[in-house]
Amino acid sequence: MSNTISITLGGTIIAMIMFGTPAAASPNVDLSNPAFAPATGPTSIPVGAAEFCKSHRDECAPNVRIVDVETLTQQSWDQLVAVNDDVNRRIVPETDQDLYNVAEFWSYPDGRGDCEDFALEKRRQLLQAGWDASTLLMTVVRERNGNGHAVLMVRTDRGDLVLDNQDGRVRVWQDTPYEYIKRQSQTDAGKWVGLADSRATIVAAAN
């Protein structure tokens, strides 16, 4: 197995990672780097997320341990890829309308699920593997066709990585074709913050 990986941003290599001994969970990183999605301030919680929190209150509470980013090692990278592959392979995509006869319903998938269900399951598996909740953030984006979509954003020292049921690759957020709208707060899983996506005009122009 190679001990290096390259992360690309807009087709350009922005980081070559040499994996070795894991460092601290929150190394000194420049969060103003474009590899990190800039948050604005508090915003509304998605309706589906609010309903999910009513039945999963323990998963929507303030985070006891706040970690800015996870250190990306060969082991943690392999884990991200494995979880993304596993959930994408096992879960059959199906809309909430078809499954529950409602437009939006967030739930852990039972063999079938919508995009947010994929993301919730990936988050659950990574939490069980020991990842910090403050670095595993449910995120709402807009597709090029205007449709809403949900992904899991993972904050690492190499940037905000996206686990997506529509793409088998784990990619830096800026290298995905979405407009980023909002995500969970790092301090409180039951609260959300807006995202300032300066690429919105690029995404819109691509329609």
PDB file of C-alpha atoms in Angstrom:
ATOM      1  CA  MET A   1       0.000   0.000   0.000  1.00  0.00           C
ATOM      2  CA  SER A   2       1.318   3.456  -0.907  1.00  0.00           C
ATOM      3  CA  ASN A   3       2.136   5.753   1.972  1.00  0.00           C
ATOM      4  CA  THR A   4       1.151   8.883   0.058  1.00  0.00           C
ATOM      5  CA  ILE A   5      -2.004  10.295  -1.468  1.00  0.00           C
ATOM      6  CA  SER A   6      -2.691  13.404  -3.479  1.00  0.00           C
ATOM      7  CA  ILE A   7      -5.753  15.556  -2.898  1.00  0.00           C
ATOM      8  CA  THR A   8      -6.823  17.665  -5.851  1.00  0.00           C
ATOM      9  CA  LEU A   9      -8.590  21.003  -5.973  1.00  0.00           C
ATOM     10  CA  GLY A  10     -10.065  21.938  -9.308  1.00  0.00           C
ATOM     11  CA  GLY A  11      -7.828  19.405 -10.983  1.00  0.00           C
ATOM     12  CA  THR A  12      -4.670  20.780  -9.336  1.00  0.00           C
ATOM     13  CA  ILE A  13      -2.730  18.939  -6.662  1.00  0.00           C
ATOM     14  CA  ILE A  14      -2.892  20.992  -3.470  1.00  0.00           C
ATOM     15  CA  ALA A  15      -1.423  18.560  -0.988  1.00  0.00           C
ATOM     16  CA  MET A  16       0.833  15.541  -1.008  1.00  0.00           C
ATOM     17  CA  ILE A  17       0.381  13.678   2.237  1.00  0.00           C
ATOM     18  CA  MET A  18       3.192  11.659   3.703  1.00  0.00           C
ATOM     19  CA  PHE A  19       1.623   9.317   6.191  1.00  0.00           C
ATOM     20  CA  GLY A  20       3.488   8.463   9.325  1.00  0.00           C
ATOM     21  CA  THR A  21       2.832   8.582  13.035  1.00  0.00           C
ATOM     22  CA  PRO A  22      -0.576  10.188  13.734  1.00  0.00           C
ATOM     23  CA  ALA A  23      -0.333  13.709  15.127  1.00  0.00           C
ATOM     24  CA  ALA A  24      -2.674  15.414  17.572  1.00  0.00           C
ATOM     25  CA  ALA A  25      -6.350  15.546  16.687  1.00  0.00           C
ATOM     26  CA  SER A  26      -6.260  19.338  16.147  1.00  0.00           C
ATOM     27  CA  PRO A  27      -2.965  20.303  14.508  1.00  0.00           C
ATOM     28  CA  ASN A  28      -2.282  23.950  13.677  1.00  0.00           C
ATOM     29  CA  VAL A  29      -3.894  24.492  10.289  1.00  0.00           C
ATOM     30  CA  ASP A  30      -4.887  27.574   8.345  1.00  0.00           C
ATOM     31  CA  LEU A  31      -8.673  27.346   8.149  1.00  0.00           C
ATOM     32  CA  SER A  32      -8.676  30.294   5.733  1.00  0.00           C
ATOM     33  CA  ASN A  33      -7.128  27.992   3.131  1.00  0.00           C
ATOM     34  CA  PRO A  34      -9.602  27.422   0.246  1.00  0.00           C
ATOM     35  CA  ALA A  35      -9.535  23.710   1.028  1.00  0.00           C
ATOM     36  CA  PHE A  36     -11.804  24.574   3.974  1.00  0.00           C
ATOM     37  CA  ALA A  37     -15.406  25.663   3.399  1.00  0.00           C
ATOM     38  CA  PRO A  38     -15.877  29.043   5.140  1.00  0.00           C
ATOM     39  CA  ALA A  39     -18.777  29.205   7.593  1.00  0.00           C
ATOM     40  CA  THR A  40     -20.761  32.407   8.027  1.00  0.00           C
ATOM     41  CA  GLY A  41     -23.030  32.319  11.059  1.00  0.00           C
ATOM     42  CA  PRO A  42     -26.038  30.562  12.581  1.00  0.00           C
ATOM     43  CA  THR A  43     -28.766  29.569  10.142  1.00  0.00           C
ATOM     44  CA  SER A  44     -31.952  27.519  10.108  1.00  0.00           C
ATOM     45  CA  ILE A  45     -31.791  23.789  10.622  1.00  0.00           C
ATOM     46  CA  PRO A  46     -33.209  21.762   7.709  1.00  0.00           C
ATOM     47  CA  VAL A  47     -36.734  20.499   8.372  1.00  0.00           C
ATOM     48  CA  GLY A  48     -35.681  16.882   7.991  1.00  0.00           C
ATOM     49  CA  ALA A  49     -32.786  17.361  10.395  1.00  0.00           C
ATOM     50  CA  ALA A  50     -35.055  19.022  12.954  1.00  0.00           C
ATOM     51  CA  GLU A  51     -37.446  16.084  12.845  1.00  0.00           C
ATOM     52  CA  PHE A  52     -34.543  13.629  13.075  1.00  0.00           C
ATOM     53  CA  CYS A  53     -33.293  15.414  16.186  1.00  0.00           C
ATOM     54  CA  LYS A  54     -36.654  14.995  17.902  1.00  0.00           C
ATOM     55  CA  SER A  55     -36.194  11.224  17.896  1.00  0.00           C
ATOM     56  CA  HIS A  56     -32.386  11.227  18.237  1.00  0.00           C
ATOM     57  CA  ARG A  57     -31.789  13.909  20.854  1.00  0.00           C
ATOM     58  CA  ASP A  58     -28.509  12.398  22.006  1.00  0.00           C
ATOM     59  CA  GLU A  59     -27.127  12.840  18.483  1.00  0.00           C
ATOM     60  CA  CYS A  60     -28.164  16.489  18.265  1.00  0.00           C
ATOM     61  CA  ALA A  61     -26.610  17.821  21.459  1.00  0.00           C
ATOM     62  CA  PRO A  62     -23.662  20.160  22.055  1.00  0.00           C
ATOM     63  CA  ASN A  63     -20.372  18.406  21.357  1.00  0.00           C
ATOM     64  CA  VAL A  64     -18.497  17.749  24.594  1.00  0.00           C
ATOM     65  CA  ARG A  65     -15.159  17.562  22.782  1.00  0.00           C
ATOM     66  CA  ILE A  66     -14.468  20.181  20.111  1.00  0.00           C
ATOM     67  CA  VAL A  67     -11.853  19.215  17.552  1.00  0.00           C
ATOM     68  CA  ASP A  68     -11.246  21.635  14.673  1.00  0.00           C
ATOM     69  CA  VAL A  69      -9.900  18.997  12.295  1.00  0.00           C
ATOM     70  CA  GLU A  70      -8.869  15.364  12.289  1.00  0.00           C
ATOM     71  CA  THR A  71      -5.311  14.532  11.289  1.00  0.00           C
ATOM     72  CA  LEU A  72      -5.424  12.570   8.050  1.00  0.00           C
ATOM     73  CA  THR A  73      -3.210   9.486   8.209  1.00  0.00           C
ATOM     74  CA  GLN A  74      -3.022   6.531   5.856  1.00  0.00           C
ATOM     75  CA  GLN A  75      -5.252   4.612   8.261  1.00  0.00           C
ATOM     76  CA  SER A  76      -7.879   7.333   8.545  1.00  0.00           C
ATOM     77  CA  TRP A  77      -7.856   7.944   4.792  1.00  0.00           C
ATOM     78  CA  ASP A  78      -8.390   4.240   4.139  1.00  0.00           C
ATOM     79  CA  GLN A  79     -11.207   4.284   6.678  1.00  0.00           C
ATOM     80  CA  LEU A  80     -12.975   7.178   4.953  1.00  0.00           C
ATOM     81  CA  VAL A  81     -12.745   5.473   1.584  1.00  0.00           C
ATOM     82  CA  ALA A  82     -13.916   2.134   3.016  1.00  0.00           C
ATOM     83  CA  VAL A  83     -16.939   3.641   4.783  1.00  0.00           C
ATOM     84  CA  ASN A  84     -17.914   5.646   1.715  1.00  0.00           C
ATOM     85  CA  ASP A  85     -17.630   2.569  -0.505  1.00  0.00           C
ATOM     86  CA  ASP A  86     -19.446   0.290   1.932  1.00  0.00           C
ATOM     87  CA  VAL A  87     -22.477   2.517   2.437  1.00  0.00           C
ATOM     88  CA  ASN A  88     -22.732   3.457  -1.237  1.00  0.00           C
ATOM     89  CA  ARG A  89     -22.626  -0.211  -2.171  1.00  0.00           C
ATOM     90  CA  ARG A  90     -25.061  -1.550   0.422  1.00  0.00           C
ATOM     91  CA  ILE A  91     -27.776   1.099   0.303  1.00  0.00           C
ATOM     92  CA  VAL A  92     -30.153   1.344  -2.639  1.00  0.00           C
ATOM     93  CA  PRO A  93     -31.046   4.962  -3.495  1.00  0.00           C
ATOM     94  CA  GLU A  94     -34.740   5.732  -3.055  1.00  0.00           C
ATOM     95  CA  THR A  95     -36.494   9.033  -2.455  1.00  0.00           C
ATOM     96  CA  ASP A  96     -38.260   9.921   0.774  1.00  0.00           C
ATOM     97  CA  GLN A  97     -41.441  10.340  -1.238  1.00  0.00           C
ATOM     98  CA  ASP A  98     -41.268   6.721  -2.380  1.00  0.00           C
ATOM     99  CA  LEU A  99     -40.139   5.373   0.998  1.00  0.00           C
ATOM    100  CA  TYR A 100     -42.265   7.405   3.406  1.00  0.00           C
ATOM    101  CA  ASN A 101     -44.717   9.311   1.206  1.00  0.00           C
ATOM    102  CA  VAL A 102     -43.271  12.630   2.422  1.00  0.00           C
ATOM    103  CA  ALA A 103     -40.966  15.111   0.720  1.00  0.00           C
ATOM    104  CA  GLU A 104     -38.273  15.041   3.408  1.00  0.00           C
ATOM    105  CA  PHE A 105     -37.540  12.468   6.114  1.00  0.00           C
ATOM    106  CA  TRP A 106     -34.101  11.929   7.646  1.00  0.00           C
ATOM    107  CA  SER A 107     -33.450   8.450   8.971  1.00  0.00           C
ATOM    108  CA  TYR A 108     -30.825   5.747   9.177  1.00  0.00           C
ATOM    109  CA  PRO A 109     -31.273   3.561   6.087  1.00  0.00           C
ATOM    110  CA  ASP A 110     -32.566   0.028   6.230  1.00  0.00           C
ATOM    111  CA  GLY A 111     -31.308  -1.189   2.881  1.00  0.00           C
ATOM    112  CA  ARG A 112     -32.780   1.827   1.069  1.00  0.00           C
ATOM    113  CA  GLY A 113     -32.509   5.536   1.591  1.00  0.00           C
ATOM    114  CA  ASP A 114     -32.252   9.058   0.253  1.00  0.00           C
ATOM    115  CA  CYS A 115     -29.010  11.069   0.087  1.00  0.00           C
ATOM    116  CA  GLU A 116     -29.190  12.305   3.690  1.00  0.00           C
ATOM    117  CA  ASP A 117     -29.700   8.732   4.901  1.00  0.00           C
ATOM    118  CA  PHE A 118     -26.451   7.694   3.211  1.00  0.00           C
ATOM    119  CA  ALA A 119     -24.671  10.594   4.911  1.00  0.00           C
ATOM    120  CA  LEU A 120     -26.186   9.804   8.314  1.00  0.00           C
ATOM    121  CA  GLU A 121     -25.043   6.192   8.081  1.00  0.00           C
ATOM    122  CA  LYS A 122     -21.509   7.202   7.097  1.00  0.00           C
ATOM    123  CA  ARG A 123     -21.419   9.606  10.025  1.00  0.00           C
ATOM    124  CA  ARG A 124     -22.632   6.881  12.380  1.00  0.00           C
ATOM    125  CA  GLN A 125     -20.003   4.399  11.210  1.00  0.00           C
ATOM    126  CA  LEU A 126     -17.191   6.930  11.568  1.00  0.00           C
ATOM    127  CA  LEU A 127     -18.391   7.917  15.042  1.00  0.00           C
ATOM    128  CA  GLN A 128     -18.328   4.254  16.020  1.00  0.00           C
ATOM    129  CA  ALA A 129     -14.784   4.050  14.647  1.00  0.00           C
ATOM    130  CA  GLY A 130     -13.674   6.833  16.988  1.00  0.00           C
ATOM    131  CA  TRP A 131     -13.873   9.962  14.851  1.00  0.00           C
ATOM    132  CA  ASP A 132     -14.843  13.164  16.664  1.00  0.00           C
ATOM    133  CA  ALA A 133     -18.429  14.313  16.150  1.00  0.00           C
ATOM    134  CA  SER A 134     -17.271  17.902  15.663  1.00  0.00           C
ATOM    135  CA  THR A 135     -15.476  16.873  12.460  1.00  0.00           C
ATOM    136  CA  LEU A 136     -18.342  14.860  10.938  1.00  0.00           C
ATOM    137  CA  LEU A 137     -20.835  17.372   9.624  1.00  0.00           C
ATOM    138  CA  MET A 138     -24.088  16.792   7.781  1.00  0.00           C
ATOM    139  CA  THR A 139     -24.124  19.280   4.915  1.00  0.00           C
ATOM    140  CA  VAL A 140     -26.765  20.603   2.527  1.00  0.00           C
ATOM    141  CA  VAL A 141     -25.755  21.529  -1.024  1.00  0.00           C
ATOM    142  CA  ARG A 142     -27.461  22.492  -4.260  1.00  0.00           C
ATOM    143  CA  GLU A 143     -26.897  20.511  -7.430  1.00  0.00           C
ATOM    144  CA  ARG A 144     -26.349  22.133 -10.810  1.00  0.00           C
ATOM    145  CA  ASN A 145     -29.968  21.412 -11.730  1.00  0.00           C
ATOM    146  CA  GLY A 146     -31.160  23.296  -8.646  1.00  0.00           C
ATOM    147  CA  ASN A 147     -32.119  20.236  -6.616  1.00  0.00           C
ATOM    148  CA  GLY A 148     -31.179  19.986  -2.958  1.00  0.00           C
ATOM    149  CA  HIS A 149     -28.729  17.283  -1.908  1.00  0.00           C
ATOM    150  CA  ALA A 150     -27.029  16.162   1.306  1.00  0.00           C
ATOM    151  CA  VAL A 151     -23.473  14.925   1.857  1.00  0.00           C
ATOM    152  CA  LEU A 152     -21.168  14.283   4.788  1.00  0.00           C
ATOM    153  CA  MET A 153     -18.384  16.830   5.205  1.00  0.00           C
ATOM    154  CA  VAL A 154     -15.351  15.582   7.130  1.00  0.00           C
ATOM    155  CA  ARG A 155     -13.002  18.253   8.478  1.00  0.00           C
ATOM    156  CA  THR A 156      -9.377  17.116   8.224  1.00  0.00           C
ATOM    157  CA  ASP A 157      -6.034  18.886   8.356  1.00  0.00           C
ATOM    158  CA  ARG A 158      -5.901  18.482   4.561  1.00  0.00           C
ATOM    159  CA  GLY A 159      -9.218  20.221   3.966  1.00  0.00           C
ATOM    160  CA  ASP A 160     -12.942  19.545   4.122  1.00  0.00           C
ATOM    161  CA  LEU A 161     -13.492  16.172   2.478  1.00  0.00           C
ATOM    162  CA  VAL A 162     -16.860  15.130   1.075  1.00  0.00           C
ATOM    163  CA  LEU A 163     -18.442  11.687   1.259  1.00  0.00           C
ATOM    164  CA  ASP A 164     -21.194  11.541  -1.348  1.00  0.00           C
ATOM    165  CA  ASN A 165     -23.594   8.813  -2.429  1.00  0.00           C
ATOM    166  CA  GLN A 166     -23.436  10.157  -5.999  1.00  0.00           C
ATOM    167  CA  ASP A 167     -19.651   9.916  -6.272  1.00  0.00           C
ATOM    168  CA  GLY A 168     -17.467   7.036  -5.164  1.00  0.00           C
ATOM    169  CA  ARG A 169     -14.482   9.334  -4.667  1.00  0.00           C
ATOM    170  CA  VAL A 170     -13.673  11.137  -1.425  1.00  0.00           C
ATOM    171  CA  ARG A 171     -12.976  14.680  -2.608  1.00  0.00           C
ATOM    172  CA  VAL A 172     -12.088  18.117  -1.265  1.00  0.00           C
ATOM    173  CA  TRP A 173     -15.283  20.187  -1.135  1.00  0.00           C
ATOM    174  CA  GLN A 174     -14.099  22.662  -3.768  1.00  0.00           C
ATOM    175  CA  ASP A 175     -13.554  19.859  -6.243  1.00  0.00           C
ATOM    176  CA  THR A 176     -17.237  18.852  -6.202  1.00  0.00           C
ATOM    177  CA  PRO A 177     -19.939  20.241  -8.532  1.00  0.00           C
ATOM    178  CA  TYR A 178     -22.220  21.596  -5.802  1.00  0.00           C
ATOM    179  CA  GLU A 179     -23.103  24.939  -4.276  1.00  0.00           C
ATOM    180  CA  TYR A 180     -22.625  24.611  -0.515  1.00  0.00           C
ATOM    181  CA  ILE A 181     -25.505  26.062   1.509  1.00  0.00           C
ATOM    182  CA  LYS A 182     -25.222  25.039   5.167  1.00  0.00           C
ATOM    183  CA  ARG A 183     -23.825  22.419   7.533  1.00  0.00           C
ATOM    184  CA  GLN A 184     -23.965  21.319  11.145  1.00  0.00           C
ATOM    185  CA  SER A 185     -22.173  23.499  13.675  1.00  0.00           C
ATOM    186  CA  GLN A 186     -18.929  22.046  14.990  1.00  0.00           C
ATOM    187  CA  THR A 187     -19.863  22.990  18.539  1.00  0.00           C
ATOM    188  CA  ASP A 188     -23.451  21.722  18.562  1.00  0.00           C
ATOM    189  CA  ALA A 189     -24.798  18.920  16.356  1.00  0.00           C
ATOM    190  CA  GLY A 190     -28.312  20.306  16.774  1.00  0.00           C
ATOM    191  CA  LYS A 191     -27.434  23.687  15.285  1.00  0.00           C
ATOM    192  CA  TRP A 192     -26.437  24.701  11.780  1.00  0.00           C
ATOM    193  CA  VAL A 193     -24.270  27.386  10.173  1.00  0.00           C
ATOM    194  CA  GLY A 194     -24.351  28.904   6.709  1.00  0.00           C
ATOM    195  CA  LEU A 195     -21.528  28.400   4.218  1.00  0.00           C
ATOM    196  CA  ALA A 196     -20.015  31.122   2.036  1.00  0.00           C
ATOM    197  CA  ASP A 197     -19.433  29.389  -1.279  1.00  0.00           C
ATOM    198  CA  SER A 198     -17.686  31.855  -3.591  1.00  0.00           C
ATOM    199  CA  ARG A 199     -17.867  29.226  -6.341  1.00  0.00           C
ATOM    200  CA  ALA A 200     -21.652  29.664  -6.596  1.00  0.00           C
ATOM    201  CA  THR A 201     -21.326  31.706  -9.779  1.00  0.00           C
ATOM    202  CA  ILE A 202     -19.151  29.004 -11.304  1.00  0.00           C
ATOM    203  CA  VAL A 203     -21.683  26.314 -10.436  1.00  0.00           C
ATOM    204  CA  ALA A 204     -24.521  28.427 -11.827  1.00  0.00           C
ATOM    205  CA  ALA A 205     -22.617  29.141 -15.029  1.00  0.00           C
ATOM    206  CA  ALA A 206     -22.109  25.414 -15.539  1.00  0.00           C
ATOM    207  CA  ASN A 207     -25.878  24.816 -15.847  1.00  0.00           C
TER     208      ASN A 207
END
